[in-house]
Coordinates of C-alpha atoms in Angstrom, one line a residue:
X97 CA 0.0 0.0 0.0
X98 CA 1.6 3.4 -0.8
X99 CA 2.0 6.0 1.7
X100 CA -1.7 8.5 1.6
X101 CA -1.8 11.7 0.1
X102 CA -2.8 14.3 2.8
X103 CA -5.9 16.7 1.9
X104 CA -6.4 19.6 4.0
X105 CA -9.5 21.4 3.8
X106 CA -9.2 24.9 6.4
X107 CA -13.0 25.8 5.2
X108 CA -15.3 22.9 4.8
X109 CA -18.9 23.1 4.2
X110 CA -21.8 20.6 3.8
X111 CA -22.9 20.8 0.4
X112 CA -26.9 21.4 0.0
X113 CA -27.8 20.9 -4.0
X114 CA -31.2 21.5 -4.7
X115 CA -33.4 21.5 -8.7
X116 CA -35.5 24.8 -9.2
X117 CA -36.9 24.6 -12.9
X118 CA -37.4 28.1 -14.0
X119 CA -35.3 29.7 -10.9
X120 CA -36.5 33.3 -10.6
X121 CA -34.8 35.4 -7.9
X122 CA -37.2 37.4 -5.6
X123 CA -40.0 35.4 -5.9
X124 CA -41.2 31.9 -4.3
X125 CA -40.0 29.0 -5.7
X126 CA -40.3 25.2 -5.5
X127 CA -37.4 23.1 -4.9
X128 CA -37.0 19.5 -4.5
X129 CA -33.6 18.5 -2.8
X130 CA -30.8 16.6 -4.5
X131 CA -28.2 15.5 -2.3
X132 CA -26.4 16.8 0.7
X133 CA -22.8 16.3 0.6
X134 CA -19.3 16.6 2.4
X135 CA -17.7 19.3 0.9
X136 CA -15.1 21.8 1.0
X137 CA -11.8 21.4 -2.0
X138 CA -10.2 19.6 0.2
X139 CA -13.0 17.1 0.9
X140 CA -14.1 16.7 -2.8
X141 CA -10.4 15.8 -3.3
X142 CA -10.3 13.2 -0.6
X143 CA -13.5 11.7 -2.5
X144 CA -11.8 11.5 -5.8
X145 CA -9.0 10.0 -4.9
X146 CA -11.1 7.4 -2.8
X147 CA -12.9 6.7 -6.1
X148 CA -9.5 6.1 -7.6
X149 CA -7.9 3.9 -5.2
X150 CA -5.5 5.9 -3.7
X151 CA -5.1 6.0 -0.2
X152 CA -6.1 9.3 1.6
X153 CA -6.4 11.1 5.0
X154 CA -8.6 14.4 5.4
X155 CA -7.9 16.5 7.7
X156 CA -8.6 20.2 8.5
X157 CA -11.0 21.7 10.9
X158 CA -14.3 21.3 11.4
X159 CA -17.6 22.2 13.9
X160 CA -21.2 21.8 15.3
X161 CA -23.6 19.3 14.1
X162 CA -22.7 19.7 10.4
X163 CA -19.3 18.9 11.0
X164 CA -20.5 15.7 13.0
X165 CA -22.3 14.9 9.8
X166 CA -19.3 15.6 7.5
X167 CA -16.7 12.9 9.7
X168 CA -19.5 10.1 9.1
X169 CA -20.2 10.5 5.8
X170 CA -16.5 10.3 4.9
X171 CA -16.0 7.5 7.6
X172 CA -19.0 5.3 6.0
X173 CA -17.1 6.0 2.5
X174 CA -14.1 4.4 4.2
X175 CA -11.7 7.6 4.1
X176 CA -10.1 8.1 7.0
X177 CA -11.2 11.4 8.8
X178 CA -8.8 13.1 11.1
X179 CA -9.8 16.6 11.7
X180 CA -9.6 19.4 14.6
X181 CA -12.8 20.2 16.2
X182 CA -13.2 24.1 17.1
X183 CA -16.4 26.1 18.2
X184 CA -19.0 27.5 16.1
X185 CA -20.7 25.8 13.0
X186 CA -19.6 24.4 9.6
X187 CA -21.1 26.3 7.2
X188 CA -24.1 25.2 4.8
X189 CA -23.1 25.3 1.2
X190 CA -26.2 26.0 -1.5
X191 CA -26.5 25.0 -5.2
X192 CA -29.1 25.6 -6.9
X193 CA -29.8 24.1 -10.6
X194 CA -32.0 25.2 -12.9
X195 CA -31.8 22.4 -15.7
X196 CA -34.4 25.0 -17.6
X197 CA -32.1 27.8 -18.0
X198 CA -29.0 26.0 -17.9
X199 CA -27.7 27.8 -15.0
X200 CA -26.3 26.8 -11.2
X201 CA -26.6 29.4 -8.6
X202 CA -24.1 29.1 -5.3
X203 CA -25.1 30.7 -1.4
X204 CA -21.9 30.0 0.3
X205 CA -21.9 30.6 4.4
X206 CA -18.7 32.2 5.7
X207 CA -18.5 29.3 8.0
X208 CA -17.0 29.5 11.7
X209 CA -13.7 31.3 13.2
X210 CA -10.6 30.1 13.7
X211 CA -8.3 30.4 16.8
X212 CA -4.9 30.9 17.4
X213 CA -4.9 27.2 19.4
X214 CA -6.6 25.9 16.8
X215 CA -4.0 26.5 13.6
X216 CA -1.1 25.0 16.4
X217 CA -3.1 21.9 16.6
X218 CA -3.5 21.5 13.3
X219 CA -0.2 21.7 12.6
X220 CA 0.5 19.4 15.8
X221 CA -1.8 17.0 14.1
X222 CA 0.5 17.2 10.5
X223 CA 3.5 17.0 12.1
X224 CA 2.0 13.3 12.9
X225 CA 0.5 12.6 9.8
X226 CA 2.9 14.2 7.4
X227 CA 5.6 11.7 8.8
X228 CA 4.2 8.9 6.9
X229 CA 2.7 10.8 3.9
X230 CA 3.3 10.9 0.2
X231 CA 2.2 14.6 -0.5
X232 CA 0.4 17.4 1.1
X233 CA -2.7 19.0 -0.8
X234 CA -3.9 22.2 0.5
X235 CA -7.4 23.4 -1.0
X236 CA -9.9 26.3 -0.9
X237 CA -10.9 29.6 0.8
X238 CA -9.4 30.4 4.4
X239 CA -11.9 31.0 7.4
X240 CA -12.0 33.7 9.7
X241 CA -9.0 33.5 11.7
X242 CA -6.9 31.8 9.5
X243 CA -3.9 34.6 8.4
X244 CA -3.0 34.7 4.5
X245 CA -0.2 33.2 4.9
X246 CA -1.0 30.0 6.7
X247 CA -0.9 28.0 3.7
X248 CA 2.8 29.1 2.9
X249 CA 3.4 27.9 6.8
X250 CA 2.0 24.2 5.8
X251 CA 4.4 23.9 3.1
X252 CA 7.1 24.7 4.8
X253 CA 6.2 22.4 7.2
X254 CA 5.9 19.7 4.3
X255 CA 9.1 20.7 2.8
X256 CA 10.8 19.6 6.6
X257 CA 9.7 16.4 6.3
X258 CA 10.4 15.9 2.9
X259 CA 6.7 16.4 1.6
X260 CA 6.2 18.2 -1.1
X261 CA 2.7 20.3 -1.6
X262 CA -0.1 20.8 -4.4
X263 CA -2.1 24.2 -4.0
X264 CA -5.1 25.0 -4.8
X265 CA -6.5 28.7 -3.9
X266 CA -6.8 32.4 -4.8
X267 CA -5.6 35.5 -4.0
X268 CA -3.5 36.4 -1.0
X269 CA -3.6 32.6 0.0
X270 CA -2.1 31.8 -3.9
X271 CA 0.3 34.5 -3.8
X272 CA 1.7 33.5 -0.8
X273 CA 1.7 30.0 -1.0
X274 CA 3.8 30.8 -4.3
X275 CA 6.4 32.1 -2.6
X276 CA 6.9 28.5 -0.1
X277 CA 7.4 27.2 -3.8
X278 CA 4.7 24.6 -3.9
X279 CA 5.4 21.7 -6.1
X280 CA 2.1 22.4 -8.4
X281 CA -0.8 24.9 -8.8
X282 CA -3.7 24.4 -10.0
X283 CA -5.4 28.5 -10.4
X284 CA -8.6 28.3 -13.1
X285 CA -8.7 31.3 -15.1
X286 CA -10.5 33.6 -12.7
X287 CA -7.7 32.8 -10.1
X288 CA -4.9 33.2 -12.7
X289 CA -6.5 36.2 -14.0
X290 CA -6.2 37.7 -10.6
X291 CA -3.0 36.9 -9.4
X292 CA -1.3 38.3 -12.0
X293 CA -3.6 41.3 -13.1
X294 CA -4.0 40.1 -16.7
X295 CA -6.6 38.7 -19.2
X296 CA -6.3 35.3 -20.2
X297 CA -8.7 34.9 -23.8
X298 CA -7.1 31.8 -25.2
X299 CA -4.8 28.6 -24.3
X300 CA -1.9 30.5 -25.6
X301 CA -2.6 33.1 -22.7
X302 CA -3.0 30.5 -20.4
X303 CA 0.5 29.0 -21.2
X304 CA 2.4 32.7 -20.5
X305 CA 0.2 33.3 -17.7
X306 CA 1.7 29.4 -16.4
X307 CA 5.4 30.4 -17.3
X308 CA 4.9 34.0 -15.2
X309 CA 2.9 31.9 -12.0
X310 CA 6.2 29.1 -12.5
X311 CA 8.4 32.0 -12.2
X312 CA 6.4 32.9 -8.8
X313 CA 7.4 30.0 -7.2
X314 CA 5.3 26.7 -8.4
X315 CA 7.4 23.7 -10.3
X316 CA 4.6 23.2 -12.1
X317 CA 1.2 25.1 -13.0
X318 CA -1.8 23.6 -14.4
X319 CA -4.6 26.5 -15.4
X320 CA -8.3 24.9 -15.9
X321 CA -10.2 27.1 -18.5
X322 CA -13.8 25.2 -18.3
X323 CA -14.8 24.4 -21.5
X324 CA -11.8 24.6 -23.2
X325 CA -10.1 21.9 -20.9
X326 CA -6.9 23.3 -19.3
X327 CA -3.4 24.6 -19.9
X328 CA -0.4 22.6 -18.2
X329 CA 3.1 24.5 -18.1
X330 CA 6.7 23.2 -16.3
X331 CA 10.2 23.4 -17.3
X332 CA 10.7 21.6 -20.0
X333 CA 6.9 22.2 -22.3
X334 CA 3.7 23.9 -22.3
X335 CA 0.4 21.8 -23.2
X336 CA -2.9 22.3 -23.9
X337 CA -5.6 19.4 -23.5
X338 CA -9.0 20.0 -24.7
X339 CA -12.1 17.9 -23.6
X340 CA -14.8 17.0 -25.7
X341 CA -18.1 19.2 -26.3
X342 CA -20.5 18.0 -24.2
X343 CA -23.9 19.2 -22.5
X344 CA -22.6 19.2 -18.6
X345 CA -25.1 19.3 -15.0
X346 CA -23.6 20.9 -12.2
X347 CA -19.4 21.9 -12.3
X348 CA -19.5 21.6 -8.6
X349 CA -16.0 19.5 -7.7
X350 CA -14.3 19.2 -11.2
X351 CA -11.6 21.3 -10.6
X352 CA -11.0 19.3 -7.7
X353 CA -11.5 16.0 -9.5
X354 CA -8.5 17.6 -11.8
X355 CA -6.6 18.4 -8.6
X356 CA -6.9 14.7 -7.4
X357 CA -5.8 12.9 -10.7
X358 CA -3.0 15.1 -10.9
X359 CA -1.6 14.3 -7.0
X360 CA -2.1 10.7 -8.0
X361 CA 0.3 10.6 -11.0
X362 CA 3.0 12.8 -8.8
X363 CA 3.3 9.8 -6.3
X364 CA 3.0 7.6 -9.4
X365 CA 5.9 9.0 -10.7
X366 CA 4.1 10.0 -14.0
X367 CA 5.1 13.4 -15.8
X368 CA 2.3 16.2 -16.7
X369 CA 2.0 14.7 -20.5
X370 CA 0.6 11.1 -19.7
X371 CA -1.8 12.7 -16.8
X372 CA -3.2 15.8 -18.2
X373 CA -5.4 14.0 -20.2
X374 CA -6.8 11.9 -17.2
X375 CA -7.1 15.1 -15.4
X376 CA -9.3 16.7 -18.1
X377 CA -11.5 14.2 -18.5
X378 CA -12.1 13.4 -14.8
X379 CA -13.2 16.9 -14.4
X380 CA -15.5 17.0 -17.0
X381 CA -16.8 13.0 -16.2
X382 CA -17.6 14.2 -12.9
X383 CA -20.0 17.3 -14.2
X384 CA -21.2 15.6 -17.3
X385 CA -22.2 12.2 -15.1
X386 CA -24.5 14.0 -13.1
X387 CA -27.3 14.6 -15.7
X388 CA -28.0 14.8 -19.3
X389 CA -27.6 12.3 -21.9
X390 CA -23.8 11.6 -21.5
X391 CA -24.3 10.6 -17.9
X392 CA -23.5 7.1 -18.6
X393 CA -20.5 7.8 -20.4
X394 CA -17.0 5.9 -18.8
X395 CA -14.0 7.6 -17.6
X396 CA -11.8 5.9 -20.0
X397 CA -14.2 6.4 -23.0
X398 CA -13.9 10.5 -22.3
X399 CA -10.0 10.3 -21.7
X400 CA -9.5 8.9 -25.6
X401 CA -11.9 12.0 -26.4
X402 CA -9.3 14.4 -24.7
X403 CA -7.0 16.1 -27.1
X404 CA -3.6 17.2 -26.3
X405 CA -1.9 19.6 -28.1
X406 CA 1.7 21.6 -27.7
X407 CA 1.9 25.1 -27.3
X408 CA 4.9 27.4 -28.5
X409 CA 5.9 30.0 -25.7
X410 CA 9.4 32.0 -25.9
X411 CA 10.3 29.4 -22.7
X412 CA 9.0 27.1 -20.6
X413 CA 11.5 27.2 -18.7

């Protein structure tokens, strides 16, 4: 059995996904309920790579009722749940579908606050668990409480026991976390667009946006664009690998489906080329799956449909 992969999810949130046909804001309407779910990045991560065999430990922090109800759903998945418990309540997350207009509205709660005592024991808890981990994969918004630069602290405190980290997160927690010099990002194009102040309109803006985030920090930068699939940049190449058209429910957890596939092939060994298009397809298997015609479609049937194409950039390097 390989070492786990450690997910670590600061902001968790139980997922609430409801159907409104015809979703009309300011006015009653009639919902029937979906699903709840565990969720959070680092959560949805931990699922994925539970659905892909790899052995996984969540961790983070979470509180109140909802984050008794978050441990045992994971636990009756069989992933192990280790987690700091602190006061206050995990937040309800709401989705709401409208399969009518095509359209997928979120509420997100802030969630609780975070104490001082509370970051120390979580990184009490990784100094246990990071001593007989593969990698560390750090996902999502920050709480209350939580400084900008805590991520940058956990992979520092990776990188001392010889654990290196994939990020996942925006703004000051991305820019920071840069600097720790993570060993991959994963920014979508909003995140990307952000960090570095700049418009990305097509794959070939996605691969110099890559080159300028590697230059931040990253080893390796992989920027999902949505439809048009995503844009993977390290030293040596810069790809582009676009997923087939299809008609696609809720995008709630594909980026992190990506995020999973790609930590996979790092303790695999395997280099951006032979996983990129895995990663693209998982993302958009896990949204198209959830309704519409090509909800029966297979994993490996969408992978073959994934094209991969080079792009030419000044450097890669």
């Amino acid at each position: 059995m390989p070492a786990p992969i450690i997910t670590v999810t600061l902001n968790p949130a139980l997922d609430k996904t409801v159907v409104i046909e015809n979703f009309e804001p300011a006015k009653t309407n009639r919902s029937r309920v979906v699903s709840y779910e565990p969720g959070g990045k680092g959560i949805n991560v931990a699922k994925f790579l539970h659905e892909l065999n790899y052995p996984v430990i969540a961790t983070g922090f979470l509180a109140g009722h909802n984050g008794i109800l978050i441990k045992k759903a994971l636990q009756e998945r069989g992933i192990l749940a280790d987690f700091i418990a602190v006061e206050g309540e995990t937040r309800i997350n709401l989705k709401v579908i409208d399969p009518v207009k095509n359209t997928e509205t979120e509420i997100n709660e802030n969630g609780f606050i975070v104490k001082k005592e509370d970051l120390t024991a979580l990184e009490q808890k990784l100094d246990a668990l990071l001593a007989r981990s593969r990698l560390l994969v750090l996902s999502g918004s920050m709480p209350a409480g939580v400084p900008g630069d805590f991520y940058a602290t956990l992979i520092h405190q990776g990188q001392r026991h010889g654990v290196a980290a994939v990020l996942d997160a925006e703004g000051e927690a991305l820019e920071h976390g840069l600097a720790a010099r993570p060993l991959l990002v994963k920014p979508n194009k909003y995140e990307a667009e952000t960090l570095l102040g700049e418009q990305i309109f097509t794959p070939e803006d996605a691969a110099r946006a890559g080159i300028k985030i590697r230059q931040a920090g990253a080893e390796m930068v992989v920027i999902s664009l949505g439809a048009l699939g995503a844009v993977a940049v390290d030293g040596h190449q810069a790809l582009w690998a676009q997923p087939p058209r299809l008609a696609v429910g809720s995008t709630v957890g594909a980026g992190d489906a990506m995020v999973a596939v790609l930590a996979r092939a790092i303790c695999e060994g395997n280099g951006l080329a032979e996983v990129l298009p895995l990663a693209v397809a998982a993302g958009t298997w896990l949204a198209a799956r959830r309704t519409g015609p090509q909800k029966s479609i297979s994993l490996e049937t969408m992978v073959r449909q994934v094209q991969v194409m080079p792009i030419k950039t000044r450097s890669a390097r």
